[in-house]
XYZ file of C-alpha atoms in Angstrom:
288
model
C -90.319 158.966 110.948
C -91.611 162.568 112.224
C -93.853 163.971 109.531
C -93.778 167.525 108.898
C -97.927 169.204 108.330
C -98.295 173.085 107.550
C -102.006 174.634 108.492
C -102.308 177.656 105.795
C -105.261 179.741 107.010
C -108.837 178.051 107.515
C -111.668 178.965 109.976
C -112.578 178.239 113.599
C -113.293 173.343 111.800
C -109.063 174.410 111.791
C -108.913 174.829 115.265
C -110.936 171.267 115.834
C -108.582 169.749 113.028
C -105.570 170.969 114.473
C -105.850 169.274 118.126
C -107.173 166.022 116.347
C -103.373 165.913 114.495
C -102.099 167.542 117.569
C -102.545 164.222 119.695
C -101.460 161.792 116.802
C -97.257 160.814 117.259
C -94.301 162.210 115.322
C -95.836 164.908 114.250
C -94.833 168.544 114.297
C -96.994 170.923 113.196
C -96.869 174.181 111.591
C -99.635 176.903 111.730
C -99.295 180.086 109.804
C -102.523 182.345 109.818
C -103.118 181.854 113.780
C -100.888 184.768 115.219
C -104.603 186.370 116.324
C -105.852 183.503 117.862
C -106.361 183.779 121.527
C -105.930 181.080 122.916
C -103.354 179.920 120.957
C -101.569 176.145 120.725
C -98.930 175.086 122.881
C -95.562 173.402 121.600
C -96.857 173.743 117.682
C -94.513 176.155 115.503
C -96.555 179.953 114.748
C -95.178 181.049 111.747
C -95.093 183.654 108.187
C -95.357 182.307 105.410
C -91.452 183.186 104.423
C -90.586 181.521 107.392
C -91.494 177.736 106.265
C -89.446 175.814 105.228
C -91.832 173.785 102.864
C -89.798 171.491 101.111
C -89.577 168.928 104.059
C -93.255 168.984 104.366
C -95.080 165.857 103.761
C -98.734 167.012 104.245
C -100.149 171.198 103.654
C -103.746 171.309 104.529
C -105.904 175.015 103.503
C -108.510 175.999 104.513
C -111.917 174.748 103.288
C -112.400 177.299 100.358
C -108.852 176.621 98.890
C -107.326 179.763 97.396
C -108.370 182.476 95.325
C -107.550 182.785 91.707
C -104.532 184.008 92.411
C -102.818 182.470 94.889
C -104.677 184.419 97.939
C -105.605 182.247 101.315
C -108.071 182.852 103.839
C -107.282 183.919 107.362
C -109.609 183.516 109.713
C -106.868 183.699 112.720
C -105.150 186.699 111.408
C -104.525 189.822 109.226
C -101.578 188.759 107.338
C -102.046 188.507 103.656
C -100.844 184.961 102.526
C -100.333 184.657 99.326
C -99.104 180.782 97.369
C -97.063 181.049 94.637
C -97.250 178.723 91.359
C -92.954 179.276 92.878
C -94.014 178.080 96.744
C -95.886 175.123 95.159
C -92.497 174.208 93.486
C -90.424 174.758 95.601
C -92.417 171.403 98.131
C -91.162 167.656 97.141
C -92.474 165.333 95.120
C -94.172 163.642 98.399
C -95.965 166.285 99.888
C -99.644 165.858 100.137
C -101.818 169.253 99.205
C -105.644 169.038 101.056
C -108.264 171.512 99.918
C -111.141 172.007 101.476
C -112.623 172.741 97.322
C -110.403 173.172 94.504
C -110.482 175.801 91.844
C -107.955 176.327 88.001
C -104.956 177.547 90.339
C -105.018 175.128 93.342
C -105.186 172.050 90.577
C -102.514 174.026 87.716
C -100.392 175.133 90.329
C -100.274 171.346 91.838
C -99.688 169.460 88.549
C -97.252 171.478 87.580
C -95.560 171.412 91.082
C -96.231 167.468 90.717
C -97.230 167.279 93.946
C -101.140 164.838 94.494
C -103.876 167.554 94.983
C -106.960 166.541 97.334
C -109.693 167.821 97.427
C -111.636 167.157 100.871
C -115.734 168.686 99.891
C -115.586 166.250 96.973
C -114.618 163.303 98.617
C -118.209 160.815 99.517
C -117.282 160.510 102.802
C -116.445 163.718 104.048
C -120.008 165.805 102.173
C -122.471 162.621 103.826
C -120.422 163.341 106.804
C -120.910 166.686 106.666
C -124.377 167.021 105.612
C -125.841 166.052 109.433
C -124.931 169.913 110.478
C -125.316 171.333 107.743
C -129.039 170.117 107.791
C -129.001 170.967 111.721
C -128.025 173.593 109.995
C -130.662 174.434 107.986
C -133.572 174.173 111.335
C -131.798 176.642 112.990
C -132.267 179.284 110.370
C -135.563 178.123 108.912
C -136.980 178.250 112.393
C -134.798 181.741 112.905
C -136.361 183.661 110.324
C -139.830 182.416 110.415
C -143.161 183.273 112.277
C -144.425 179.085 112.257
C -143.784 175.914 112.712
C -141.396 173.248 110.610
C -144.064 170.714 111.473
C -146.928 171.173 108.563
C -144.890 173.573 106.493
C -144.072 172.827 103.076
C -140.790 171.946 102.033
C -139.270 171.702 98.479
C -136.072 170.804 98.617
C -134.522 170.938 95.536
C -131.788 167.852 94.614
C -131.094 164.430 96.104
C -127.239 164.352 96.127
C -125.618 163.499 100.193
C -126.976 166.943 101.573
C -130.944 167.154 99.094
C -130.846 163.073 101.059
C -130.561 164.164 104.360
C -131.588 167.701 104.019
C -134.912 166.660 103.252
C -135.135 163.468 105.820
C -134.715 165.938 108.784
C -137.023 167.956 107.273
C -139.753 165.675 107.062
C -138.584 163.834 110.708
C -139.440 167.333 112.240
C -142.948 166.543 110.660
C -143.132 168.548 107.939
C -144.165 168.026 103.999
C -141.957 167.776 101.645
C -141.067 166.891 98.341
C -138.345 166.873 96.633
C -137.176 168.071 93.393
C -134.831 165.842 91.248
C -133.419 164.409 87.740
C -133.120 160.363 87.737
C -135.233 158.163 87.619
C -134.087 156.453 90.330
C -133.684 159.999 93.041
C -137.770 160.213 91.925
C -138.795 156.164 92.996
C -137.043 156.010 95.412
C -137.779 160.212 96.521
C -140.837 158.802 96.446
C -139.884 155.190 99.246
C -139.219 157.745 101.836
C -142.525 159.494 102.055
C -141.541 162.902 100.209
C -143.553 164.393 97.098
C -141.288 163.856 94.285
C -140.889 166.687 91.494
C -139.512 165.846 87.857
C -136.889 169.019 87.239
C -138.463 170.717 85.111
C -142.055 171.102 87.153
C -140.265 172.784 89.847
C -142.364 175.395 88.409
C -145.722 174.047 89.168
C -145.260 173.487 92.804
C -144.296 176.369 94.189
C -147.348 177.979 94.697
C -147.528 175.948 97.623
C -143.947 176.724 99.291
C -142.767 177.622 102.339
C -138.981 176.890 101.934
C -137.301 176.200 99.439
C -133.901 175.029 99.923
C -131.656 174.764 97.179
C -128.910 171.816 97.186
C -128.060 172.391 93.569
C -124.543 174.476 92.140
C -126.678 175.959 89.661
C -128.799 177.990 89.023
C -132.278 175.087 88.894
C -134.137 178.493 91.573
C -134.785 180.319 87.624
C -137.577 182.814 87.453
C -140.094 180.465 86.755
C -139.832 178.895 90.742
C -139.320 182.040 91.771
C -142.324 183.978 90.741
C -145.286 181.507 91.528
C -143.952 181.173 95.107
C -146.357 182.291 98.038
C -144.896 186.477 99.431
C -144.605 184.746 102.672
C -142.535 181.971 101.014
C -138.320 181.924 102.431
C -135.689 180.550 98.849
C -132.360 178.954 101.617
C -129.390 178.110 99.053
C -127.183 175.944 100.604
C -125.368 175.472 97.081
C -121.479 177.178 96.711
C -120.787 180.107 96.053
C -122.923 181.859 94.122
C -125.494 179.752 94.952
C -128.322 178.210 92.577
C -130.647 180.726 92.747
C -131.953 183.906 90.791
C -131.315 185.809 93.220
C -132.082 189.112 91.626
C -135.870 188.336 91.000
C -135.922 186.833 93.979
C -134.904 190.777 95.319
C -137.503 192.372 92.546
C -140.197 189.857 94.274
C -138.822 191.108 96.613
C -138.992 186.660 97.968
C -136.400 186.248 101.094
C -132.959 184.252 99.625
C -130.338 183.721 101.519
C -127.199 182.743 100.940
C -126.564 180.099 103.759
C -122.991 178.845 102.996
C -120.639 177.221 104.943
C -123.094 176.466 107.693
C -120.766 173.053 108.958
C -118.333 175.918 110.122
C -121.375 178.449 111.507
C -122.973 175.185 113.480
C -121.155 173.162 114.310
C -117.136 173.529 114.255
C -115.518 171.547 116.176
C -117.606 168.300 114.456
C -116.753 169.481 111.069
C -113.736 170.278 112.953
C -112.742 166.545 113.294
C -114.485 165.266 109.931
C -111.468 166.891 108.117
C -109.453 165.413 110.281
C -110.371 161.427 110.637
C -110.903 161.255 106.447
C -106.581 164.065 106.910
C -105.329 161.304 109.081
C -106.629 158.217 107.398
C -103.348 159.694 104.355
C -101.133 160.632 107.120
C -101.102 157.012 108.822
């Protein structure tokens, strides 16, 4: 039985995702928001949202960013404005699955009201762990680009020991950096020590930043505060990997003359092909 899938918007990662889905048997794929793509996809329907019969769809794939609070989605490869209203969602079939990278109140409520299943892919452990690899590689690239000293022997503090923080800490340590990791739980602090890093309890971060060249935040809450930033040496740089707006007091960093960079969506920038395959592999599990 042929499955009907609509890909609505998306960035460079989605080109590989579409190729992966296109290789599946019994799959009809409609693309919305790809009309400016220089190289089109042979055999796929590139149509406008108004021409899509959403009632026949088995799956809808939204961009990594999902939508904003008015239902507008990001279309990197189109100048068209695409808005998914409450009424549009209610036109979906009861068995339709909606995939997004991250969700928000608008998407949650629209899908709940329409009685369709919403799957935020970046909330999944498997996706987040696989994505942490291109994120860490992108972080290394940025560290090299923005410094005039080697990663080897540099003093790095990673804030947060979740799926991204763990990988970032290990990759920097493998390059010879002196890595400290700031975490909350006793279990995480023990694991950090076991891995050979220096463990810093959250409430003591500000006591360690004076000996820091690179401060890398992975926590999506404001944890890199004025207290932590004021002790950084003048050459210190903050890289914030947390989702927008990040977890850093950027205003105070600017006031102090400390370079602070919100480095979001690194997998899509440094390794879109790999990142697209990661997403496709998970979506395929549901579709098959």
